[in-house]
XYZ file of N, CA and C in Angstrom:
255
model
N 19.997 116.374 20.113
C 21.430 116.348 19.903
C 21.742 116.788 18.470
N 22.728 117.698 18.160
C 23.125 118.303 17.280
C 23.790 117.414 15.875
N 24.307 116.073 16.753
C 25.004 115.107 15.563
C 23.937 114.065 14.752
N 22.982 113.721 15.753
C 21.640 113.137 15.410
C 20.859 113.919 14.971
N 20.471 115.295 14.304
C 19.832 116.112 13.469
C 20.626 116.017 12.538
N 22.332 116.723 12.448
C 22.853 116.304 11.694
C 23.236 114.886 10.528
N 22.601 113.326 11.118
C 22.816 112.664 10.329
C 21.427 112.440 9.716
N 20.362 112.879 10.729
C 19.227 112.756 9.891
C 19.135 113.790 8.916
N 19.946 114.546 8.903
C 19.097 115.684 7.766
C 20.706 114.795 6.148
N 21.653 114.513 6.658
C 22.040 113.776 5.865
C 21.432 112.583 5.170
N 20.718 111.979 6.255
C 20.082 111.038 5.288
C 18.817 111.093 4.986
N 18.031 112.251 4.594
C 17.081 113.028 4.257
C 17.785 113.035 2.987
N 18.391 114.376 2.614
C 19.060 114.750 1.530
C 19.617 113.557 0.876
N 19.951 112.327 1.267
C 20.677 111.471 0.612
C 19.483 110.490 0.089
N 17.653 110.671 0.591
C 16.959 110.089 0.446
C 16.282 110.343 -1.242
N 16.327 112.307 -0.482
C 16.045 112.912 -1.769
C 16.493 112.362 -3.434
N 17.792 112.416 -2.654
C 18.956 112.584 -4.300
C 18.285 111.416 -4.839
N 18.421 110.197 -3.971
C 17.672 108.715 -4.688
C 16.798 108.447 -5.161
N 15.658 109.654 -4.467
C 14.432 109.650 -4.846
C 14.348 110.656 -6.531
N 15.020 111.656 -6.674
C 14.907 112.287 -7.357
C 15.447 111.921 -8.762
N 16.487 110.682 -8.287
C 17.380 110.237 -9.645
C 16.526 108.759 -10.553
N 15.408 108.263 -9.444
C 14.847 107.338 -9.678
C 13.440 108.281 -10.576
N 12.857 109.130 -10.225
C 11.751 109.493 -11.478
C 12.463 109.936 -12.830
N 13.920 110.997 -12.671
C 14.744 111.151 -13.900
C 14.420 110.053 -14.976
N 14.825 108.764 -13.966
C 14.909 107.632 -14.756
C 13.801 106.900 -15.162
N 12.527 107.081 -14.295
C 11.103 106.817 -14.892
C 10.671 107.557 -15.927
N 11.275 108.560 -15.550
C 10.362 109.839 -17.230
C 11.430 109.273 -18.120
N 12.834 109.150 -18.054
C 13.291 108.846 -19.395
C 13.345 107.590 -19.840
N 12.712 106.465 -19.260
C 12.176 105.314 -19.696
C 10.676 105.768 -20.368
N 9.658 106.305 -19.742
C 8.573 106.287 -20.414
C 8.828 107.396 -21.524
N 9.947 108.662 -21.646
C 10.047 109.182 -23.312
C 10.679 108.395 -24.175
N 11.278 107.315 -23.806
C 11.662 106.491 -25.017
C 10.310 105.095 -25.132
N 10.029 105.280 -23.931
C 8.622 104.432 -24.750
C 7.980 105.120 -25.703
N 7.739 106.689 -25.673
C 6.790 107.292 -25.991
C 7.682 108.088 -27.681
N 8.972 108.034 -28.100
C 9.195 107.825 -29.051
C 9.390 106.093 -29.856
N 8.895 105.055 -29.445
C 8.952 103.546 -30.165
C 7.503 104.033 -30.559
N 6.448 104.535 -29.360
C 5.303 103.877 -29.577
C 5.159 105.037 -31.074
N 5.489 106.649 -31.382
C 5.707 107.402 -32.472
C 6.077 106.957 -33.932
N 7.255 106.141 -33.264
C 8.064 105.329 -34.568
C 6.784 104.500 -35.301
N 5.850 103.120 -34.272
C 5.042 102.257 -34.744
C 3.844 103.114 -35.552
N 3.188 104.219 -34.504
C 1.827 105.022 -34.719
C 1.910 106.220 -35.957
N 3.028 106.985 -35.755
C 3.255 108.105 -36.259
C 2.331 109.227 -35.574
N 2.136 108.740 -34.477
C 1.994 109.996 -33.162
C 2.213 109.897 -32.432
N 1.903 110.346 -31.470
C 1.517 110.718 -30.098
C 0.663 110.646 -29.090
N -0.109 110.260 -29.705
C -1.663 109.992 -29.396
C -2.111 108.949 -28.583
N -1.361 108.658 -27.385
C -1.646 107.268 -26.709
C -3.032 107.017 -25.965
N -3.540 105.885 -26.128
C -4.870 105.801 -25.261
C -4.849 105.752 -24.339
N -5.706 106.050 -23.162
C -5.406 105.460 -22.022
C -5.520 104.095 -21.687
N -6.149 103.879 -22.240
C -6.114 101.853 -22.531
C -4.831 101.670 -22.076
N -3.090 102.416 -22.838
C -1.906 102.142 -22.756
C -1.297 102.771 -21.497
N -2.196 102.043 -20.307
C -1.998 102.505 -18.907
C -1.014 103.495 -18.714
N 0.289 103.010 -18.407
C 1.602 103.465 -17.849
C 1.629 104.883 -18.880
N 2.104 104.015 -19.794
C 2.300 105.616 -21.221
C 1.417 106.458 -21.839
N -0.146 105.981 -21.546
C -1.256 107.126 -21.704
C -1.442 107.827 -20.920
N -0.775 107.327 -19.517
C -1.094 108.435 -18.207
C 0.178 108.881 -18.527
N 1.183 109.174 -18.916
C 2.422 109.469 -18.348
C 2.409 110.431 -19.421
N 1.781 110.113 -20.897
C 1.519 111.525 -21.869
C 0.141 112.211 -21.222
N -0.812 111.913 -20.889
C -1.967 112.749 -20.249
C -0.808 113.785 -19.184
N 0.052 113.534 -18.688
C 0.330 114.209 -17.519
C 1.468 115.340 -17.883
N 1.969 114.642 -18.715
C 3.004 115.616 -19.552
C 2.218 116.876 -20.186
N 0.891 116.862 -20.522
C 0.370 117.780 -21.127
C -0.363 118.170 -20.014
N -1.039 118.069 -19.181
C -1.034 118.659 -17.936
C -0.007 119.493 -17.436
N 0.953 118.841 -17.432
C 2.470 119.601 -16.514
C 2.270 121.421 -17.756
N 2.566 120.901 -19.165
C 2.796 121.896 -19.442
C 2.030 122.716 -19.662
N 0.693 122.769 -20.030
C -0.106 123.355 -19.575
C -0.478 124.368 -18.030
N -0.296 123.621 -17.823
C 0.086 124.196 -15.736
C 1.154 125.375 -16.286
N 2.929 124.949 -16.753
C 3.596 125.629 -16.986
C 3.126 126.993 -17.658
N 2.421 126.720 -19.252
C 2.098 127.904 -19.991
C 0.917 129.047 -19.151
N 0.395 128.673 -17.955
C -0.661 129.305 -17.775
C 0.246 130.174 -16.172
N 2.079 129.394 -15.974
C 2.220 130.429 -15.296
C 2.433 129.688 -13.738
N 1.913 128.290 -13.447
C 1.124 127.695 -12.190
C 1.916 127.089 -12.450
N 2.511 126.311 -10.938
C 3.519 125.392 -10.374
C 3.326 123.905 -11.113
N 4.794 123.515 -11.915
C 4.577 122.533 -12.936
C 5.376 121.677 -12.382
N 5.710 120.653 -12.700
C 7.161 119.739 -12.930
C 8.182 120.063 -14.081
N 7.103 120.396 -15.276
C 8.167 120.581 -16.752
C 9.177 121.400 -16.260
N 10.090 120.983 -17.121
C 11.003 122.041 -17.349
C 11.611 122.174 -18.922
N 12.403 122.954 -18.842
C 13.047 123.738 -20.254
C 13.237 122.167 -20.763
N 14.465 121.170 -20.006
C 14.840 119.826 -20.470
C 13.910 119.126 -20.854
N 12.478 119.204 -20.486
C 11.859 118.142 -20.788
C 10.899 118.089 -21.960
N 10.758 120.145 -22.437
C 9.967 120.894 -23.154
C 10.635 120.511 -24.158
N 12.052 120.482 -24.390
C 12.571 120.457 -25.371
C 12.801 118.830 -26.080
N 12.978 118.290 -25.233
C 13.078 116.488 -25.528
C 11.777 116.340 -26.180
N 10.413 116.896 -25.726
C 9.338 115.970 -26.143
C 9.184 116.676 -27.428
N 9.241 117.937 -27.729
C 9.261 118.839 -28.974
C 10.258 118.277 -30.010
N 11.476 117.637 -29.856
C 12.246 117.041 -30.938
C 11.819 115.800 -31.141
């Protein structure tokens, strides 16, 4: 039935948006972790010891890496530029 594809693909897309607005909000919780932990260290340099925020910078440099070599990333321009300032 045409109205039952129709509400599933609505609430697909409406799954997405939630899903998509909830990592927004995980990466920009862990870049403001990851400028406190800068402020304390005066780097960047997290261990992985610092579970959540050593994987979450390990992966960021992954992503862009992936990006510079050309290969399907997550980074983008917004996020290149946040971690660079």
């Amino acid at each position: 039935d045409t109205s039952d594809m129709s509400t599933r693909l609505r609430s697909d897309s409406e799954v997405m948006r939630k899903s998509s607005a909830m990592l927004k909000e995980q990466w920009m919780l862990r870049y403001h972790e990851l400028i406190e932990w800068k402020r304390k260290h005066g780097n960047c340099n997290v261990p992985q010891r610092e579970k959540k925020l050593g994987c979450w910078v390990s992966t960021q440099r992954t992503q862009y890496k992936l990006l510079l070599e050309g290969r399907q990333s997550q980074m983008n321009q917004e996020r290149i530029v946040s971690q660079e300032e």
